[in-house]
Coordinates of C-alpha atoms in Angstrom, one line a residue:
M223 CA 269.1 109.9 181.3
D224 CA 266.4 112.6 180.7
R225 CA 264.1 112.3 183.7
A226 CA 262.0 115.4 183.1
R227 CA 259.1 113.3 181.7
L228 CA 259.7 109.7 182.7
D229 CA 256.7 107.4 182.0
L230 CA 256.2 104.9 184.8
R231 CA 253.0 103.3 183.5
F232 CA 254.0 99.7 183.2
H233 CA 252.1 96.5 183.9
H234 CA 253.7 94.1 186.3
S235 CA 253.3 90.6 187.5
G236 CA 255.3 88.2 189.6
S237 CA 256.7 88.2 193.2
I238 CA 260.0 88.8 194.9
Q239 CA 261.8 87.1 197.7
S240 CA 261.5 88.6 201.1
E241 CA 260.6 87.0 204.3
E242 CA 259.0 90.3 205.5
S243 CA 257.8 92.8 202.9
A244 CA 258.7 96.4 203.8
L245 CA 255.3 97.7 202.7
D246 CA 253.1 94.8 203.9
L247 CA 251.1 97.2 206.0
E248 CA 247.5 96.0 205.6
R249 CA 246.9 96.3 209.3
N250 CA 247.8 100.0 209.2
C251 CA 245.3 100.9 206.5
C252 CA 243.6 103.4 208.7
N253 CA 244.2 106.1 206.1
H254 CA 240.7 105.7 204.8
P255 CA 238.3 108.6 205.0
N256 CA 237.5 107.4 208.5
L257 CA 240.6 108.9 210.0
P258 CA 241.2 109.0 213.8
S259 CA 239.6 111.9 215.5
S260 CA 241.7 114.6 217.1
S261 CA 241.1 118.1 218.4
P262 CA 241.6 121.0 216.0
S263 CA 244.3 122.4 218.2
S264 CA 246.4 119.2 218.0
L265 CA 246.1 119.1 214.2
Q266 CA 246.8 122.8 213.6
P267 CA 250.5 122.3 212.6
F268 CA 249.3 119.7 210.0
A269 CA 246.6 121.9 208.6
S270 CA 248.8 124.9 208.4
G271 CA 251.7 123.0 206.7
G272 CA 254.1 124.3 209.4
Q273 CA 254.2 127.9 208.1
L274 CA 256.9 130.0 209.6
S275 CA 257.0 133.8 209.5
E276 CA 259.7 135.6 207.7
S277 CA 260.7 137.3 211.0
N278 CA 261.3 134.0 212.6
A279 CA 263.2 132.3 209.8
P280 CA 266.7 133.7 210.5
F281 CA 266.6 132.2 214.1
F282 CA 266.4 128.6 212.8
S283 CA 269.6 126.8 212.4
W284 CA 269.3 124.4 209.4
P285 CA 270.8 121.0 210.5
T286 CA 274.0 120.1 208.7
S287 CA 275.5 116.7 207.9
S288 CA 277.7 116.9 211.0
R289 CA 274.5 116.2 213.0
L290 CA 274.2 112.7 211.5
I291 CA 275.7 111.3 214.7
D292 CA 273.2 112.9 217.0
A293 CA 271.2 110.5 219.2
A294 CA 267.5 109.9 218.5
E295 CA 266.6 111.8 221.7
V296 CA 268.7 114.8 220.6
R297 CA 267.0 114.7 217.2
A298 CA 263.5 114.6 218.6
D299 CA 264.4 117.5 220.9
Y300 CA 265.7 119.6 218.0
F301 CA 262.6 119.2 215.9
G302 CA 260.3 119.5 218.9
N303 CA 261.8 122.9 219.7
L304 CA 261.3 124.0 216.0
Q305 CA 257.6 122.8 216.1
K306 CA 256.9 125.0 219.1
N307 CA 257.2 128.0 216.8
V308 CA 254.7 126.8 214.2
L309 CA 252.2 129.5 213.4
P310 CA 248.5 129.4 212.5
E311 CA 247.5 128.5 208.9
T312 CA 248.7 130.7 206.1
L313 CA 246.8 130.5 202.8
G314 CA 248.5 130.2 199.4
R315 CA 251.9 128.9 198.4
P316 CA 254.9 129.3 200.8
S317 CA 257.0 132.3 199.9
G318 CA 260.4 130.9 200.8
Q319 CA 262.9 128.8 198.9
Q320 CA 261.8 125.5 197.3
A321 CA 263.7 122.4 198.4
T322 CA 266.2 121.1 195.9
T323 CA 268.3 118.6 197.8
L324 CA 267.6 115.2 199.5
L325 CA 268.7 116.8 202.8
E326 CA 266.2 119.6 202.6
L327 CA 263.3 117.3 201.8
M328 CA 264.3 114.9 204.6
T329 CA 264.5 117.8 207.1
I330 CA 261.0 119.1 206.1
R331 CA 259.6 115.6 206.5
A332 CA 261.2 115.1 209.9
F333 CA 259.8 118.5 211.0
H334 CA 256.3 117.3 210.2
S335 CA 256.8 113.6 211.0
K336 CA 254.4 113.2 213.8
I337 CA 251.4 114.5 211.8
L338 CA 252.4 112.7 208.6
R339 CA 252.6 109.4 210.6
R340 CA 249.1 109.9 211.8
F341 CA 247.6 110.4 208.3
S342 CA 249.6 107.9 206.1
L343 CA 250.9 104.4 205.7
G344 CA 254.3 105.8 205.1
T345 CA 256.3 108.6 203.4
A346 CA 259.3 108.9 201.1
I347 CA 261.4 111.5 199.3
G348 CA 261.0 111.9 195.5
F349 CA 259.4 113.8 192.7
R350 CA 255.7 114.5 192.2
I351 CA 253.9 111.9 190.0
R352 CA 251.2 113.2 187.6
Q353 CA 249.0 110.8 185.7
G354 CA 251.6 108.1 186.0
V355 CA 254.5 110.3 184.9
L356 CA 257.4 111.2 187.1
T357 CA 257.9 115.0 187.0
D358 CA 260.8 117.1 188.1
I359 CA 258.9 118.7 191.1
P360 CA 260.6 117.8 194.4
A361 CA 258.0 116.4 196.8
I362 CA 257.3 114.3 200.0
L363 CA 255.4 111.3 198.8
V364 CA 252.6 110.4 201.3
F365 CA 251.2 106.8 200.9
V366 CA 247.5 106.2 201.7
A367 CA 245.2 103.3 201.3
R368 CA 242.5 105.3 199.7
K369 CA 242.3 108.7 198.0
V370 CA 238.9 110.5 198.0
H371 CA 237.8 113.9 196.8
R372 CA 238.5 116.8 199.2
Q373 CA 234.7 117.4 199.3
W374 CA 234.2 114.3 201.4
L375 CA 236.9 115.2 204.0
S376 CA 236.9 117.7 206.8
R377 CA 239.7 120.3 206.5
F378 CA 241.6 118.5 209.3
Q379 CA 241.6 115.3 207.2
C380 CA 243.1 117.0 204.1
L381 CA 246.8 116.8 203.4
P382 CA 248.3 120.2 202.5
S383 CA 249.6 120.7 198.9
A384 CA 252.9 121.9 200.3
L385 CA 254.9 121.7 203.6
E386 CA 257.3 124.3 204.9
G387 CA 260.2 123.5 207.1
P388 CA 262.7 125.5 209.2
G389 CA 264.0 128.6 207.6
G390 CA 261.1 128.8 205.2
V391 CA 262.3 126.0 202.8
W392 CA 259.3 124.2 201.4
C393 CA 258.3 121.3 199.1
D394 CA 255.2 119.9 197.4
V395 CA 253.2 117.0 199.0
D396 CA 252.1 114.2 196.6
V397 CA 249.5 111.7 197.9
V398 CA 250.1 108.2 196.4
E399 CA 247.5 105.5 196.7
F400 CA 248.0 101.8 197.5
S401 CA 245.6 99.1 196.6
Y402 CA 244.7 96.3 199.0
Y403 CA 244.5 92.8 197.4
G404 CA 244.1 90.4 200.3
A405 CA 245.8 87.1 200.4
P406 CA 248.3 86.4 197.6
A407 CA 247.9 83.7 195.0
P408 CA 250.7 81.1 194.9
T409 CA 253.4 81.9 192.4
P410 CA 255.9 79.6 190.8
K411 CA 259.5 79.7 192.1
E412 CA 260.9 79.9 188.6
Q413 CA 259.3 82.4 186.2
L414 CA 261.9 83.1 183.6
Y415 CA 264.4 81.0 181.6
T416 CA 267.0 82.6 179.4
E417 CA 270.6 81.7 178.5
L418 CA 271.8 84.3 181.0
V419 CA 269.6 83.0 183.8
D420 CA 270.6 79.4 183.1
G421 CA 274.3 80.4 183.4
L422 CA 273.7 82.2 186.7
R423 CA 272.1 79.1 188.1
G424 CA 275.2 76.9 187.5
S425 CA 275.8 76.3 183.8
D426 CA 278.6 78.9 183.7
Q427 CA 282.1 77.9 184.8
S428 CA 282.6 81.2 186.7
I429 CA 280.8 82.8 189.6
G430 CA 280.2 86.5 190.2
S431 CA 277.6 89.2 190.7
G432 CA 274.2 87.8 189.8
S433 CA 275.1 84.1 190.4
Q434 CA 272.9 81.9 192.5
V435 CA 274.0 81.2 196.0
A436 CA 272.2 79.0 198.5
S437 CA 272.2 78.1 202.2
Q438 CA 270.7 75.0 203.6
E439 CA 267.1 75.8 202.5
T440 CA 267.2 79.3 201.0
Y441 CA 268.6 80.5 197.7
G442 CA 269.3 84.0 196.5
T443 CA 271.7 86.0 194.5
L444 CA 275.4 86.9 195.0
G445 CA 275.5 90.7 195.1
A446 CA 279.2 91.7 194.7
I447 CA 282.8 90.5 195.2
V448 CA 284.3 92.3 198.3
K449 CA 287.2 92.3 200.6
S450 CA 287.3 92.8 204.4
R451 CA 288.9 96.0 205.7
T452 CA 289.9 94.2 208.9
G453 CA 291.8 91.1 209.9
N454 CA 293.6 89.3 207.2
R455 CA 291.7 91.2 204.4
Q456 CA 289.7 88.2 203.3
V457 CA 288.1 88.1 199.9
G458 CA 284.4 87.0 199.7
F459 CA 281.0 88.1 198.6
L460 CA 278.0 90.1 199.7
T461 CA 274.4 89.1 199.7
N462 CA 271.3 89.5 202.0
R463 CA 271.3 88.3 205.5
H464 CA 267.9 86.6 205.0
V465 CA 269.5 84.7 202.1
A466 CA 272.6 83.6 204.0
V467 CA 271.5 83.1 207.6
D468 CA 269.0 80.4 208.6
L469 CA 268.5 80.6 212.4
D470 CA 267.5 76.9 212.4
Y471 CA 271.1 75.9 211.5
P472 CA 274.2 76.5 213.7
N473 CA 276.6 76.6 210.7
Q474 CA 275.7 79.3 208.1
K475 CA 277.4 77.8 205.1
M476 CA 276.9 79.0 201.5
F477 CA 277.0 77.0 198.3
H478 CA 276.9 77.4 194.5
P479 CA 274.5 76.6 192.9
L480 CA 273.0 74.3 195.6
P481 CA 273.9 72.7 198.9
P482 CA 274.6 68.9 198.8
S483 CA 271.3 68.0 200.3
L484 CA 269.4 69.7 197.4
G485 CA 271.6 69.1 194.4
P486 CA 274.9 69.6 192.8
G487 CA 277.1 72.4 194.1
V488 CA 280.4 73.4 195.8
Y489 CA 281.0 74.9 199.2
L490 CA 281.8 78.7 199.0
G491 CA 282.3 79.6 202.6
A492 CA 280.6 80.4 205.9
V493 CA 279.0 83.7 207.0
E494 CA 281.4 85.8 209.0
R495 CA 279.3 88.9 209.7
A496 CA 275.7 89.9 209.0
T497 CA 273.1 92.5 209.9
S498 CA 269.3 93.0 209.5
F499 CA 268.4 96.3 211.2
I500 CA 270.5 99.1 212.6
T501 CA 269.7 102.3 214.4
D502 CA 268.9 105.3 212.4
D503 CA 271.6 107.3 214.2
F504 CA 274.2 105.5 212.1
W505 CA 272.2 105.7 208.9
Y506 CA 270.1 108.8 208.7
G507 CA 270.8 110.5 212.0
I508 CA 268.8 113.7 212.7
F509 CA 267.1 113.5 209.3
A510 CA 265.1 110.3 210.1
G511 CA 262.3 112.0 212.1
T512 CA 261.4 112.3 215.7
N513 CA 260.5 108.8 216.7
P514 CA 263.3 107.4 219.1
E515 CA 262.2 103.8 218.1
T516 CA 263.5 104.0 214.6
F517 CA 265.5 101.4 212.6
V518 CA 266.8 101.1 209.1
R519 CA 266.7 97.9 207.1
A520 CA 270.3 96.9 206.3
D521 CA 270.0 93.1 205.4
G522 CA 273.5 92.3 204.4
A523 CA 275.9 89.4 205.0
F524 CA 279.6 88.9 204.3
I525 CA 280.8 85.4 203.3
P526 CA 284.6 85.0 202.9
F527 CA 285.6 82.4 200.3
A528 CA 286.8 79.1 201.8
E529 CA 290.5 78.5 201.7
D530 CA 290.1 75.5 199.3
F531 CA 287.8 77.3 197.0
D532 CA 289.3 77.8 193.5
M533 CA 289.4 81.7 193.2
S534 CA 290.2 81.5 189.5
N535 CA 286.5 80.8 189.0
V536 CA 285.5 84.2 190.5
T537 CA 284.9 87.2 188.3
T538 CA 284.2 90.8 189.1
C539 CA 282.3 91.4 185.9
V540 CA 278.5 91.5 186.1
K541 CA 277.2 89.0 183.5
G542 CA 275.1 90.7 180.9
V543 CA 276.5 94.1 182.0
G544 CA 280.3 94.0 182.0
Q545 CA 282.8 95.9 184.1
I546 CA 281.4 98.1 186.9
G547 CA 282.7 101.4 188.4
D548 CA 283.2 102.5 192.0
V549 CA 280.4 102.6 194.5
H550 CA 278.0 105.6 194.1
N551 CA 278.0 107.1 197.6
I552 CA 274.8 109.1 198.3
D553 CA 275.3 112.7 199.5
L554 CA 272.2 114.0 201.2
Q555 CA 273.3 117.5 200.2
S556 CA 273.3 116.7 196.5
P557 CA 270.3 117.6 194.2
I558 CA 267.3 115.3 194.2
S559 CA 267.8 114.5 190.5
S560 CA 271.2 113.0 191.3
L561 CA 269.3 109.9 192.6
I562 CA 265.6 110.1 192.0
G563 CA 264.6 109.4 188.4
R564 CA 267.9 107.7 187.6
Q565 CA 267.8 104.5 185.6
V566 CA 269.2 101.4 187.2
V567 CA 269.9 97.8 186.1
K568 CA 270.3 94.6 188.0
V569 CA 271.3 90.9 187.2
G570 CA 269.7 88.3 189.4
R571 CA 269.4 84.5 189.4
S572 CA 265.6 84.5 188.8
S573 CA 264.9 87.3 186.3
G574 CA 268.3 87.9 184.8
L575 CA 269.0 91.4 183.4
T576 CA 266.2 94.0 184.1
T577 CA 266.0 97.8 184.1
G578 CA 264.2 100.2 186.4
T579 CA 264.0 103.7 187.8
I580 CA 264.7 104.9 191.3
M581 CA 261.3 106.4 192.2
A582 CA 261.8 107.2 195.8
Y583 CA 264.4 107.4 198.6
A584 CA 264.2 106.9 202.4
L585 CA 260.8 105.3 202.7
E586 CA 259.5 105.6 206.3
Y587 CA 256.7 103.6 207.7
N588 CA 255.5 102.6 211.2
D589 CA 254.2 99.2 212.4
E590 CA 251.2 98.7 214.7
K591 CA 253.6 98.8 217.8
G592 CA 254.8 102.3 217.0
I593 CA 258.2 101.2 215.7
C594 CA 259.5 103.2 212.8
F595 CA 261.3 101.5 209.9
F596 CA 263.2 102.9 206.9
T597 CA 264.3 101.4 203.6
D598 CA 266.6 103.3 201.2
F599 CA 265.4 102.8 197.6
L600 CA 262.1 102.1 195.9
V601 CA 262.7 101.0 192.3
V602 CA 260.0 100.6 189.7
G603 CA 260.7 98.2 186.8
E604 CA 260.6 99.2 183.1
N605 CA 259.6 97.4 179.9
Q606 CA 256.4 96.1 181.5
Q607 CA 258.1 93.8 184.0
T608 CA 259.0 93.8 187.6
F609 CA 262.5 94.8 188.5
D610 CA 263.1 91.5 190.3
L611 CA 261.5 88.2 191.1
E612 CA 261.6 85.7 194.0
G613 CA 265.2 84.6 194.4
D614 CA 266.8 87.9 193.2
S615 CA 267.4 89.0 196.8
G616 CA 270.9 90.2 197.2
S617 CA 271.3 91.4 193.6
L618 CA 273.4 94.5 192.9
I619 CA 271.6 97.6 191.9
L620 CA 273.6 99.6 189.3
L621 CA 273.1 103.2 188.2
T622 CA 273.5 103.1 184.4
G623 CA 276.6 104.8 183.1
Q624 CA 276.5 108.3 181.8
D625 CA 278.7 109.6 178.9
G626 CA 280.1 106.1 178.3
S627 CA 281.2 105.5 181.9
A628 CA 280.8 102.2 183.7
P629 CA 277.6 101.6 185.7
Q630 CA 278.0 102.4 189.4
P631 CA 276.8 100.1 192.2
V632 CA 274.4 102.0 194.5
G633 CA 272.5 99.3 196.4
I634 CA 271.4 95.7 196.8
I635 CA 267.9 94.3 196.5
W636 CA 266.3 92.9 199.7
G637 CA 262.6 92.7 198.9
G638 CA 259.5 94.6 197.8
T639 CA 255.8 94.9 197.7
A640 CA 254.7 92.0 195.6
N641 CA 255.9 89.2 197.7
R642 CA 252.7 88.8 199.8
G643 CA 250.5 90.5 197.2
R644 CA 248.6 92.7 199.6
L645 CA 249.7 96.3 199.0
K646 CA 250.6 97.4 195.5
L647 CA 251.5 100.9 194.3
K648 CA 248.9 102.5 192.1
V649 CA 250.7 104.9 189.7
G650 CA 248.6 104.6 186.7
Q651 CA 246.4 101.7 185.7
P652 CA 246.9 98.8 186.4
P653 CA 248.7 98.9 189.8
E654 CA 252.5 98.5 189.8
N655 CA 254.9 96.7 192.1
W656 CA 258.2 98.1 193.2
T657 CA 261.5 96.7 194.6
S658 CA 263.1 97.7 197.9
G659 CA 266.9 98.2 198.1
V660 CA 269.6 98.9 200.7
D661 CA 272.2 101.7 200.3
L662 CA 275.4 99.8 199.3
G663 CA 277.9 102.4 200.4
R664 CA 276.5 102.5 204.0
L665 CA 276.1 98.8 204.1
L666 CA 279.8 98.3 203.1
D667 CA 280.8 100.8 205.8
L668 CA 278.7 99.0 208.4
L669 CA 280.2 95.6 207.6
E670 CA 283.7 97.0 207.1
L671 CA 284.0 95.9 203.5
D672 CA 285.4 97.3 200.2
L673 CA 284.1 96.5 196.7
I674 CA 286.4 94.8 194.2
T675 CA 285.6 96.1 190.8
T676 CA 288.3 94.6 188.5
N677 CA 289.6 91.1 187.9
D678 CA 293.2 92.5 188.1
G679 CA 292.4 93.9 191.6
L680 CA 291.0 90.5 192.6
Q681 CA 294.0 88.6 191.3
G682 CA 296.3 90.9 193.2
L683 CA 294.6 90.0 196.4
C684 CA 294.4 86.2 195.8
F685 CA 297.8 85.3 194.3

């Protein structure tokens, strides 16, 4: 996909399923011109953009992927020591090397994380956006509730145009505005009806990625057919924890399309393992920032198929898409363009087949209690529609195939910004919604699962 000039100006409507929106941050909207007061000395690293002299650069050891297992305290100490060497403000563009990889941008952000937290609703890794168009300029995206002209701010309230990290590696800073909309208007549960969607909700004879699954009172989408790496190598499926687990019920059973109390359906199996949040040491490690109270949204559940379930009704093909390839594992040392700007598709029980673009990676935001949260992907829908609707939680996010190859699974949907209707991304006009996703490769490792990508592979395990 040519992502050099990717137009993101689409009109959106609708909501998505999530019991807690990752960006529902109206109580943190302090990034108005009335910013908290601080002494000039405490804000000097922010105002300077963390400039390092050329003579100091060789003494900084750039963190490698082997440090991903470092504890949060070790990480904070590492960046704290680096920040002690920040020099006074230097005018003009940094003279060092421009960041080109996910790892480099995440390290620069972690280096400046304390100051960025003070002046934003959250940050993410991506490309600079100009007039609603995604460019190819690597940048740290800084989300604020209101952008005003530099004339109305003191110099200590202005974000720098670029930030420099250890060793002189630097990147652009792009300020992205949210819009506050207050309480949401009620939205219908069902917003789209097509032949594909009808099949996913029970009219098809087979079940697979995109099919409706339901617990006692919650419905969502089956993400992928998987097998356990441990025990007796059970075959089952993956979806969100908030779809599969209802804390009001002792037995977490899943059905298709509906449980007996709500309508016709068959018993699929019971939840065996699930997770909602995990520590950043496992997920991002040293690159997550300096806050020891940091957690990553995982939101996954594994449900082995019941012994009496007819496995001949299960398919590994994604309806509307076809056969899929192997999981796309994200390498932080790969170029930013290997992920940001890539086109993705998904099939969900509410909105069916939709397309979108990965706009940002590793969103970081803090709640009012000072706890830091991460979510992996931010996806903006294309063709003037949202990437997902309520009930699509758990859907598989697929990178579109290149050179005729099969699409590669990269994540699963867990929520987004439109659910409560309070904070919405303003890229162009009108504001746009986005979808939040979990890194599939890391989630499979966490739950000790492997993806099954072919029907032959599935039959070999079942018969």
